[in-house]
PDB file of C-alpha atoms in Angstrom:
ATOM      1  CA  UNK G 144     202.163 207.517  53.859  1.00 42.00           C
ATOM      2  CA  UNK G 145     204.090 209.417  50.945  1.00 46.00           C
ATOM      3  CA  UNK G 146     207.914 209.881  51.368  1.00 50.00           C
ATOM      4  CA  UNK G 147     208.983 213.483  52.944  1.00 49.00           C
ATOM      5  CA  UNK G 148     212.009 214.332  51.258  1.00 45.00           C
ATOM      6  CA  UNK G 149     214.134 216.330  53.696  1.00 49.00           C
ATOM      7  CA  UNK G 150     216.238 218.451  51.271  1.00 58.00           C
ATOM      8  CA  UNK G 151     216.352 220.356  48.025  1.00 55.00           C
ATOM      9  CA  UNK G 152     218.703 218.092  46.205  1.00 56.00           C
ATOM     10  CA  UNK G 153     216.659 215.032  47.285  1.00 58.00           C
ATOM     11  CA  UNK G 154     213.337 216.775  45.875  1.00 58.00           C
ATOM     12  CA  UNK G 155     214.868 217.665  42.354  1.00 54.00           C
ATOM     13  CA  UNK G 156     216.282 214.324  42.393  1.00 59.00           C
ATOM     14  CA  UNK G 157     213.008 212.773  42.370  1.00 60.00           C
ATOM     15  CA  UNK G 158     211.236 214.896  40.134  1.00 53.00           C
ATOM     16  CA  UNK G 159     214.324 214.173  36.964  1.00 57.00           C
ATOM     17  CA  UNK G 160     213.058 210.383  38.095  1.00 62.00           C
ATOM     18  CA  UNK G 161     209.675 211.409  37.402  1.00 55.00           C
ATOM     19  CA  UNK G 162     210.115 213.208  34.574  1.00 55.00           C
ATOM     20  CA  UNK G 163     212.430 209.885  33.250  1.00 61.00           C
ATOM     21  CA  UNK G 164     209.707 207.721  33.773  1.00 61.00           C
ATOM     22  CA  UNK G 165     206.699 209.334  32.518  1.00 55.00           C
ATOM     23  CA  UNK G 166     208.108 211.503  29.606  1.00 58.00           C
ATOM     24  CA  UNK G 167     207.408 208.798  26.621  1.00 63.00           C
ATOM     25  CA  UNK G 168     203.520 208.659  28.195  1.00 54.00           C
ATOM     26  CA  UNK G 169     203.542 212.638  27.940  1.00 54.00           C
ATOM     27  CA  UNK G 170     205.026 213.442  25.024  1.00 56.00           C
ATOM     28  CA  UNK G 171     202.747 210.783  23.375  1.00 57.00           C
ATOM     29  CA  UNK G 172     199.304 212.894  24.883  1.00 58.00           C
ATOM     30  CA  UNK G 173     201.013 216.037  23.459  1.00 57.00           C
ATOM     31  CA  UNK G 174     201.278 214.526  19.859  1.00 56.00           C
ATOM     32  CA  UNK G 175     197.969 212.876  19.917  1.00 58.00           C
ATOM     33  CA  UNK G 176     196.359 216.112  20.889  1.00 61.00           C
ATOM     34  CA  UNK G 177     198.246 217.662  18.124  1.00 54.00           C
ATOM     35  CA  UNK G 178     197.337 215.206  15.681  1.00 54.00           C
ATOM     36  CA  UNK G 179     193.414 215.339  16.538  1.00 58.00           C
ATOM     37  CA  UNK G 180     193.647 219.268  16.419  1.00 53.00           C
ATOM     38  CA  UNK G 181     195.429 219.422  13.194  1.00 51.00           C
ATOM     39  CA  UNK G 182     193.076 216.324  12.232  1.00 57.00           C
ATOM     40  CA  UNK G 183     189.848 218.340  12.788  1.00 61.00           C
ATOM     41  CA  UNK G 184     191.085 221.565  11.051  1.00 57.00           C
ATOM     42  CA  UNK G 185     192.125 219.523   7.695  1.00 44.00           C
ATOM     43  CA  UNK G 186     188.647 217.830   7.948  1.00 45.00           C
ATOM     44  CA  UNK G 187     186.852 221.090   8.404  1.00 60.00           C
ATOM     45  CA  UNK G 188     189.356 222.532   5.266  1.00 55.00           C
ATOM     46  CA  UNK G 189     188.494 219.845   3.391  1.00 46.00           C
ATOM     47  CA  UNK G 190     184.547 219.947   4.316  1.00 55.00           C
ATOM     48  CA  UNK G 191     184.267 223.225   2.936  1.00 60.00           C
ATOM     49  CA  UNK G 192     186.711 223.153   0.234  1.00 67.00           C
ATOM     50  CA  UNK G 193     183.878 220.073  -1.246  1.00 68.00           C
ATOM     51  CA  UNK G 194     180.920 222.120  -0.269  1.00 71.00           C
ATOM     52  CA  UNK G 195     182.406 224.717  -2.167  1.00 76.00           C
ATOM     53  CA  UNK G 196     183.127 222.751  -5.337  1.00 84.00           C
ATOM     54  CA  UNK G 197     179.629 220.961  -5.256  1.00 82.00           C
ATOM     55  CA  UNK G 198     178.322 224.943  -5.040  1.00 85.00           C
ATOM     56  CA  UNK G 199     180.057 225.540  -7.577  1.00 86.00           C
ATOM     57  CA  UNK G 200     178.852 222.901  -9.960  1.00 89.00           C
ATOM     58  CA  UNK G 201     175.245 223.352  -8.847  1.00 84.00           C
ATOM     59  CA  UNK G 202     175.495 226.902 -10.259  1.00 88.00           C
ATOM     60  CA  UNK G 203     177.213 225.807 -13.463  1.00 91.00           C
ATOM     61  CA  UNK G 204     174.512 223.579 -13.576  1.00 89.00           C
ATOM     62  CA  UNK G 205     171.720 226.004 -12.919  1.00 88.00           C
ATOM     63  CA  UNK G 206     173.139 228.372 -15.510  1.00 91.00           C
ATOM     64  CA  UNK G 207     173.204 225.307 -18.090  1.00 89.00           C
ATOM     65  CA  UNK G 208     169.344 225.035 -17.530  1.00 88.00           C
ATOM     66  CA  UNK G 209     168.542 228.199 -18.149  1.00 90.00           C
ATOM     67  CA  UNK G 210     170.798 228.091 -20.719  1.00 91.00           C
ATOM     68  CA  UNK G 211     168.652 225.275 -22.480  1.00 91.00           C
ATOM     69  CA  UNK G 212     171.987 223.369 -22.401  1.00 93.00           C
ATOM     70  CA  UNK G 213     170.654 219.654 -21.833  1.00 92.00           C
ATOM     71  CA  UNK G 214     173.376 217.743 -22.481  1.00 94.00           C
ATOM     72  CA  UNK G 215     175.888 220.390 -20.166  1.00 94.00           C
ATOM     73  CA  UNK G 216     172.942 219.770 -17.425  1.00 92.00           C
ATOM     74  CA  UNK G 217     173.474 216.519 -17.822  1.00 93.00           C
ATOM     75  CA  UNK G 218     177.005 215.705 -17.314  1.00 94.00           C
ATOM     76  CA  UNK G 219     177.215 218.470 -14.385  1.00 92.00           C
ATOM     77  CA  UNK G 220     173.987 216.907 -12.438  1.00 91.00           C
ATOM     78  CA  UNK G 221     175.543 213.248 -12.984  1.00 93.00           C
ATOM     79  CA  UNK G 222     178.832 214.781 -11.721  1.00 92.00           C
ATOM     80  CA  UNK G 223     177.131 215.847  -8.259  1.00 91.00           C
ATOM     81  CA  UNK G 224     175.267 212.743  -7.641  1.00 91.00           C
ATOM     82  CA  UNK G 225     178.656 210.579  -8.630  1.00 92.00           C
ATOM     83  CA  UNK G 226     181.327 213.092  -6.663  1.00 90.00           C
ATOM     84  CA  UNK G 227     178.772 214.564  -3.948  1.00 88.00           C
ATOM     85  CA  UNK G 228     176.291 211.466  -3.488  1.00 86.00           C
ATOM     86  CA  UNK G 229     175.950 212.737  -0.025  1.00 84.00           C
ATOM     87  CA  UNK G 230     174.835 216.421  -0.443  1.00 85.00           C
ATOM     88  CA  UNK G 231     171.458 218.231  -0.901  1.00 86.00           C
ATOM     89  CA  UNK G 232     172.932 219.168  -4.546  1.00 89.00           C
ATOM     90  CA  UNK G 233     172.937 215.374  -5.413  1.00 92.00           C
ATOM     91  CA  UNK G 234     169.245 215.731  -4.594  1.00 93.00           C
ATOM     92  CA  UNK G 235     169.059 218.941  -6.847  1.00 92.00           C
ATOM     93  CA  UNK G 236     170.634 217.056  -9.847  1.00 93.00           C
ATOM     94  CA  UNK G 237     168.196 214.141  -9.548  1.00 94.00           C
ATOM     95  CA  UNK G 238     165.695 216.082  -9.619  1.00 94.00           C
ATOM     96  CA  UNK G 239     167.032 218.039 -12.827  1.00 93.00           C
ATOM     97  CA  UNK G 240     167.401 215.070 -14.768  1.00 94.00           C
ATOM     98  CA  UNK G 241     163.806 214.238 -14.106  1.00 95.00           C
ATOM     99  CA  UNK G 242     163.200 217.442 -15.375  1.00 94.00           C
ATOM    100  CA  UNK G 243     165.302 217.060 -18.276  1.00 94.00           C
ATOM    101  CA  UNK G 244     163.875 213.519 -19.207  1.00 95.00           C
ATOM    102  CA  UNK G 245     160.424 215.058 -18.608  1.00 94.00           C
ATOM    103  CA  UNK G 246     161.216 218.095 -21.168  1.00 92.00           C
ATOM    104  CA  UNK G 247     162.376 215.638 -23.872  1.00 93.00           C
ATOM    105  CA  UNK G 248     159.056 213.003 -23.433  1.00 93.00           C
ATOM    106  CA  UNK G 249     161.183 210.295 -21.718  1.00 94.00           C
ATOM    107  CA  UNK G 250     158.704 210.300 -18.721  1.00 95.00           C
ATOM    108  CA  UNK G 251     159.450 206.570 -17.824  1.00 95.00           C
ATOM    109  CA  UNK G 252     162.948 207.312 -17.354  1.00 96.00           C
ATOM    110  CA  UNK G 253     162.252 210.265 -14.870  1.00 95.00           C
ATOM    111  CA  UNK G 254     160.519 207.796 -12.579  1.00 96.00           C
ATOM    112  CA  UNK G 255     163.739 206.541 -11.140  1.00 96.00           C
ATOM    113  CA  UNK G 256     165.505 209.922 -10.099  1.00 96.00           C
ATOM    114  CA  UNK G 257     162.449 210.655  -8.484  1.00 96.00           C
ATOM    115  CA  UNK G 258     161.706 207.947  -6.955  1.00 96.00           C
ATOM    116  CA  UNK G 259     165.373 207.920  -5.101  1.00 95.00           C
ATOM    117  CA  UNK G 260     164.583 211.337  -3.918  1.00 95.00           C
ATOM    118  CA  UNK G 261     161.083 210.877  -2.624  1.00 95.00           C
ATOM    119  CA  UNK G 262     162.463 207.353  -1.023  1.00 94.00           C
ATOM    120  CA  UNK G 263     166.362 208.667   0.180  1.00 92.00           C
ATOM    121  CA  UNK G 264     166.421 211.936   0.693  1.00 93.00           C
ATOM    122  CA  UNK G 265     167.314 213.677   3.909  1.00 92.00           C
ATOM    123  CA  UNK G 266     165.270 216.813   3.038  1.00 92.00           C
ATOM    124  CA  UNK G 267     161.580 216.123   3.718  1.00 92.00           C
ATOM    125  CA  UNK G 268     160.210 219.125   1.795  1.00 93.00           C
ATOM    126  CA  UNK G 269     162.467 217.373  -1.860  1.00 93.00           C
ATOM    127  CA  UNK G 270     160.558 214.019  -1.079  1.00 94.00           C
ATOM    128  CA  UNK G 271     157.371 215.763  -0.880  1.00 94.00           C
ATOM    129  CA  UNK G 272     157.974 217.727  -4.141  1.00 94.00           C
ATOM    130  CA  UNK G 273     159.906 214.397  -5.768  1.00 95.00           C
ATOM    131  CA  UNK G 274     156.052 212.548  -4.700  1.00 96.00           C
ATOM    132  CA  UNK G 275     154.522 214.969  -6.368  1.00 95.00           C
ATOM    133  CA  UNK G 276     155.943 215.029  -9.683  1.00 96.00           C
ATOM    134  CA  UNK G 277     156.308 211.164  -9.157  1.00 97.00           C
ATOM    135  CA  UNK G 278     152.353 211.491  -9.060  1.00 97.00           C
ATOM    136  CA  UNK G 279     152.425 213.491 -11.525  1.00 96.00           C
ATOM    137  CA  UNK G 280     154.218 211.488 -14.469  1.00 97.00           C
ATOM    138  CA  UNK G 281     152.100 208.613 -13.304  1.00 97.00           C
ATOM    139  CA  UNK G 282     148.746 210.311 -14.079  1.00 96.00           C
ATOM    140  CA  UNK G 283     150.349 211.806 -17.354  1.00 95.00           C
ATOM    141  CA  UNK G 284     151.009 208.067 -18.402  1.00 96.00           C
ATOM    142  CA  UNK G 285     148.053 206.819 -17.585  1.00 95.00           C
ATOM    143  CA  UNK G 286     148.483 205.010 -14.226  1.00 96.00           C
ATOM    144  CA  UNK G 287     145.977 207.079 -12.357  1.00 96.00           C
ATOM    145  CA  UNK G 288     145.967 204.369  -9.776  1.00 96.00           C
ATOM    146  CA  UNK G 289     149.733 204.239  -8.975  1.00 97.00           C
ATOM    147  CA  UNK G 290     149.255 208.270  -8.860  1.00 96.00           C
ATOM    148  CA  UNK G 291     146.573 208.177  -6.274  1.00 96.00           C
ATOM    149  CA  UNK G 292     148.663 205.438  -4.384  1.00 95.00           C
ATOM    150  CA  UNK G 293     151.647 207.868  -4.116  1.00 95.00           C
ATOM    151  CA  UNK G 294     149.837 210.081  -2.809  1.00 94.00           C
ATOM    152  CA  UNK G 295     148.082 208.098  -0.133  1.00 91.00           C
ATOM    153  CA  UNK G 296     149.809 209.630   2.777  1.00 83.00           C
ATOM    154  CA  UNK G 297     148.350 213.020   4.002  1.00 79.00           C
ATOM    155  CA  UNK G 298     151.017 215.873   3.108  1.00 82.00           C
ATOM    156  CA  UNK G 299     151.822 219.022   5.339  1.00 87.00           C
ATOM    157  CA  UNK G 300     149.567 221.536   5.039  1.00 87.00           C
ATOM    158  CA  UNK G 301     151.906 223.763   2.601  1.00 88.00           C
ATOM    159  CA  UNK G 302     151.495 220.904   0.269  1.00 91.00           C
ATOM    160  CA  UNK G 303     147.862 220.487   0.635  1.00 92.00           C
ATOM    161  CA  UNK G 304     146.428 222.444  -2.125  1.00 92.00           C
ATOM    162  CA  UNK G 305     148.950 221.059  -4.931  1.00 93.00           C
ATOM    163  CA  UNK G 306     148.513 217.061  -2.779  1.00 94.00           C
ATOM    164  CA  UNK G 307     145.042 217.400  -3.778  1.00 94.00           C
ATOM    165  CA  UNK G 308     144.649 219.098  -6.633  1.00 95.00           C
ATOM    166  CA  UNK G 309     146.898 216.211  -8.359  1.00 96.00           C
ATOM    167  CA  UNK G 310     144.783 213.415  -7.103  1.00 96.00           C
ATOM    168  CA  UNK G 311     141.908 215.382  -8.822  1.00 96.00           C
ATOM    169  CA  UNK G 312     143.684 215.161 -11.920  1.00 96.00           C
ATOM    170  CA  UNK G 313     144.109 211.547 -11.276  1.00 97.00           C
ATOM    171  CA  UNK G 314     140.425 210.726 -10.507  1.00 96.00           C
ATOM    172  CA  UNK G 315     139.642 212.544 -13.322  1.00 95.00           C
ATOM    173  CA  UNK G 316     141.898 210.704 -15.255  1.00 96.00           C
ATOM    174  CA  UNK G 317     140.120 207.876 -14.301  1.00 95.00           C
ATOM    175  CA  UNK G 318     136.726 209.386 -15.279  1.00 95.00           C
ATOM    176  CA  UNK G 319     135.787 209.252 -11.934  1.00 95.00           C
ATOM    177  CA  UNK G 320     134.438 213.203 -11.759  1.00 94.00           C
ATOM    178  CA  UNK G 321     132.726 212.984  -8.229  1.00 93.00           C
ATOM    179  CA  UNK G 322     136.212 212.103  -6.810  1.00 94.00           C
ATOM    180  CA  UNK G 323     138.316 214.476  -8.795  1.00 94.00           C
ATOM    181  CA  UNK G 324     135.381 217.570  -7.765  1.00 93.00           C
ATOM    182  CA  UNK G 325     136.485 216.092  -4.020  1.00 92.00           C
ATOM    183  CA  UNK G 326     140.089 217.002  -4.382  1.00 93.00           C
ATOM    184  CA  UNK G 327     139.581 219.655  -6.236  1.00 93.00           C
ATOM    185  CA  UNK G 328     137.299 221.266  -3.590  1.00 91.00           C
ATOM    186  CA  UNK G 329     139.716 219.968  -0.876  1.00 91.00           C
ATOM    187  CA  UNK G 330     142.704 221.835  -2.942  1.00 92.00           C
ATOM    188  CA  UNK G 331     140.930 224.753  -3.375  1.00 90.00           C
ATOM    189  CA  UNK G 332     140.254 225.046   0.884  1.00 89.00           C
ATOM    190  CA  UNK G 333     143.774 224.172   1.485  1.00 89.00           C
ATOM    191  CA  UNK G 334     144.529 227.151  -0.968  1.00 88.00           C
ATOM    192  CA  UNK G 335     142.542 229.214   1.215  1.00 85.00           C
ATOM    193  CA  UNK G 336     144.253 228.476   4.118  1.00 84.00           C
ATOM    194  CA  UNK G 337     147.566 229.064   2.599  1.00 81.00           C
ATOM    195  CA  UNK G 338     146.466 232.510   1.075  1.00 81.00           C
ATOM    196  CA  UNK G 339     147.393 230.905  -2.509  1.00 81.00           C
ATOM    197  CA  UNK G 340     145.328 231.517  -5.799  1.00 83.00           C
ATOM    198  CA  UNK G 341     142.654 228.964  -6.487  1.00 84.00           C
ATOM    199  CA  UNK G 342     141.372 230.206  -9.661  1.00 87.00           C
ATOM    200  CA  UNK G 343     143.104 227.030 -11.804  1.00 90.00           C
ATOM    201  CA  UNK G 344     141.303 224.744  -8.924  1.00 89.00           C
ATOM    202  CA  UNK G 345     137.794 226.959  -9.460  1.00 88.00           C
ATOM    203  CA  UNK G 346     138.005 226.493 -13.479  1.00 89.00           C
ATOM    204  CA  UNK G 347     138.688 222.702 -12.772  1.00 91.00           C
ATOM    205  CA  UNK G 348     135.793 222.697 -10.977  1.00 90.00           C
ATOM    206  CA  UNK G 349     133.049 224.569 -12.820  1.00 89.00           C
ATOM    207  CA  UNK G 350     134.561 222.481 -15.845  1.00 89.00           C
ATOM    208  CA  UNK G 351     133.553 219.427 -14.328  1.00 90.00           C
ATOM    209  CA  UNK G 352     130.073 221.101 -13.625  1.00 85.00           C
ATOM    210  CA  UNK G 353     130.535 221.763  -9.562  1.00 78.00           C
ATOM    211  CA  UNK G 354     128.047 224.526  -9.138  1.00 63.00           C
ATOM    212  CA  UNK G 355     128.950 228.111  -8.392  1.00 55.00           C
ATOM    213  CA  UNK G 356     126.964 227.509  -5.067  1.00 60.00           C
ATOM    214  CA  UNK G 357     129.159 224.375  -4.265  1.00 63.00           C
ATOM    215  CA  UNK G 358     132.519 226.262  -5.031  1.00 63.00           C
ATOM    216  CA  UNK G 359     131.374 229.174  -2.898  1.00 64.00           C
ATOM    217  CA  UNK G 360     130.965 226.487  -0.505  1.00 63.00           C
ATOM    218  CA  UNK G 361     134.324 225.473  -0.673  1.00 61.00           C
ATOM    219  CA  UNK G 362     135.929 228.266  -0.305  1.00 62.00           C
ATOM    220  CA  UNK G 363     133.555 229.349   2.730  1.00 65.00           C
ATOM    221  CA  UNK G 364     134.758 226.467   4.477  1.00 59.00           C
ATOM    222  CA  UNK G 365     138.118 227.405   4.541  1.00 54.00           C
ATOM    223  CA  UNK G 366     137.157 230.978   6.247  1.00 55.00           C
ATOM    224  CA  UNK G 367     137.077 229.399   9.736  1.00 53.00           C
ATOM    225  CA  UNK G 368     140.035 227.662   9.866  1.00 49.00           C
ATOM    226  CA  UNK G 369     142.236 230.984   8.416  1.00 47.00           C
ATOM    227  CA  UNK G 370     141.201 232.709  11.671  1.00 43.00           C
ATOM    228  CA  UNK G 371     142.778 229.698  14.016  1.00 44.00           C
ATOM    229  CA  UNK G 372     146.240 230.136  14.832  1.00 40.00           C
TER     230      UNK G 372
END
């Protein structure tokens, strides 16, 4: 049964011995609430201040490239991946120094920026298109076989045509024509599909000696499935 307090006096009495007793706990839930709202808003600040920054450098870095400015392209992309290791533009900058190493014939050192994109990366559509060039510099140094072995997992079918149109050039690679007219005629459907031009894929093909008929063919395939949804 709570106490009745039978007068005014008594009432305020009780509520200074309240107010005694619990004060330390509430002023301590009043500066922790403080400190977790002034806490967020620094981390947000901050958050956006190094978005900002890494923005920043990703344009420098951009402008650099077009630029021709290797070495500037460079130092900027290693900056990202060093200050912003975290952040799509890290991602970016590995992928530019693949570039970069590509552009000046140093394809066995682009390998490993592309291979920590294709294998870390939290964008899936930069692994695809770090597999691809992987693939790519593979084929280009003559290990067809480690080309077609990257690319042994089906892609999306906005990768399709360029998925299969670089195994081609692997099989081929590897003499192995029948195989490299089967991704080529694969790419070329896939092109279809994605209302992309196929002319590079139907040059491939009549160079290899695919038939007009069997490119028609091809490309008829493809006719069906653009009318699905």
């Amino acid at each position: 049964m709570t106490e009745e307090y039978l007068t005014d006096d008594e009432q305020l009495e009780a509520v200074k011995r309240l107010a005694v007793e619990y004060a330390p706990w509430l002023l301590g839930g009043v500066l922790v609430g403080a400190a977790l709202f002034f806490g967020i808003r620094y981390y947000q600040s901050y958050t956006n201040e190094r978005a900002y920054k890494a923005a920043s450098q990703f344009g420098a870095m951009t402008n650099a490239l077009e630029a021709n400015d290797h070495a500037k392209s460079r130092q900027i992309a290693d900056d990202l991946i060093k200050d912003y290791a975290n952040s799509p533009y890290a991602d970016q900058a590995q992928l530019t120094l693949a570039r970069l190493d590509v552009d000046e014939g140093q394809l066995d050192k682009a390998i490993a920026p592309l291979t920590r994109v294709m294998d870390d990366s939290k964008d899936s559509e930069l692994r695809l298109v770090a597999r691809l060039r992987l693939a790519r510099i593979l084929t280009d140094q003559g290990k067809a076989d480690e080309a077609i072995k990257t690319l042994a997992t089906p892609m999306p079918a906005g990768f399709a045509a360029r998925y299969h149109e670089v195994r081609g050039d692997a099989y081929l690679a590897k003499k192995d024509v029948p195989g490299a007219i089967n991704e080529y005629q694969a790419a070329l459907v896939a092109a279809e599909i994605n209302g992309t031009n196929g002319a590079l894929l139907e040059l491939k093909l009549q160079d290899l000696g695919a038939s007009a008929a069997s490119v028609a063919k091809a490309i008829s395939l493809a006719t069906p499935n653009k009318a699905k949804p």
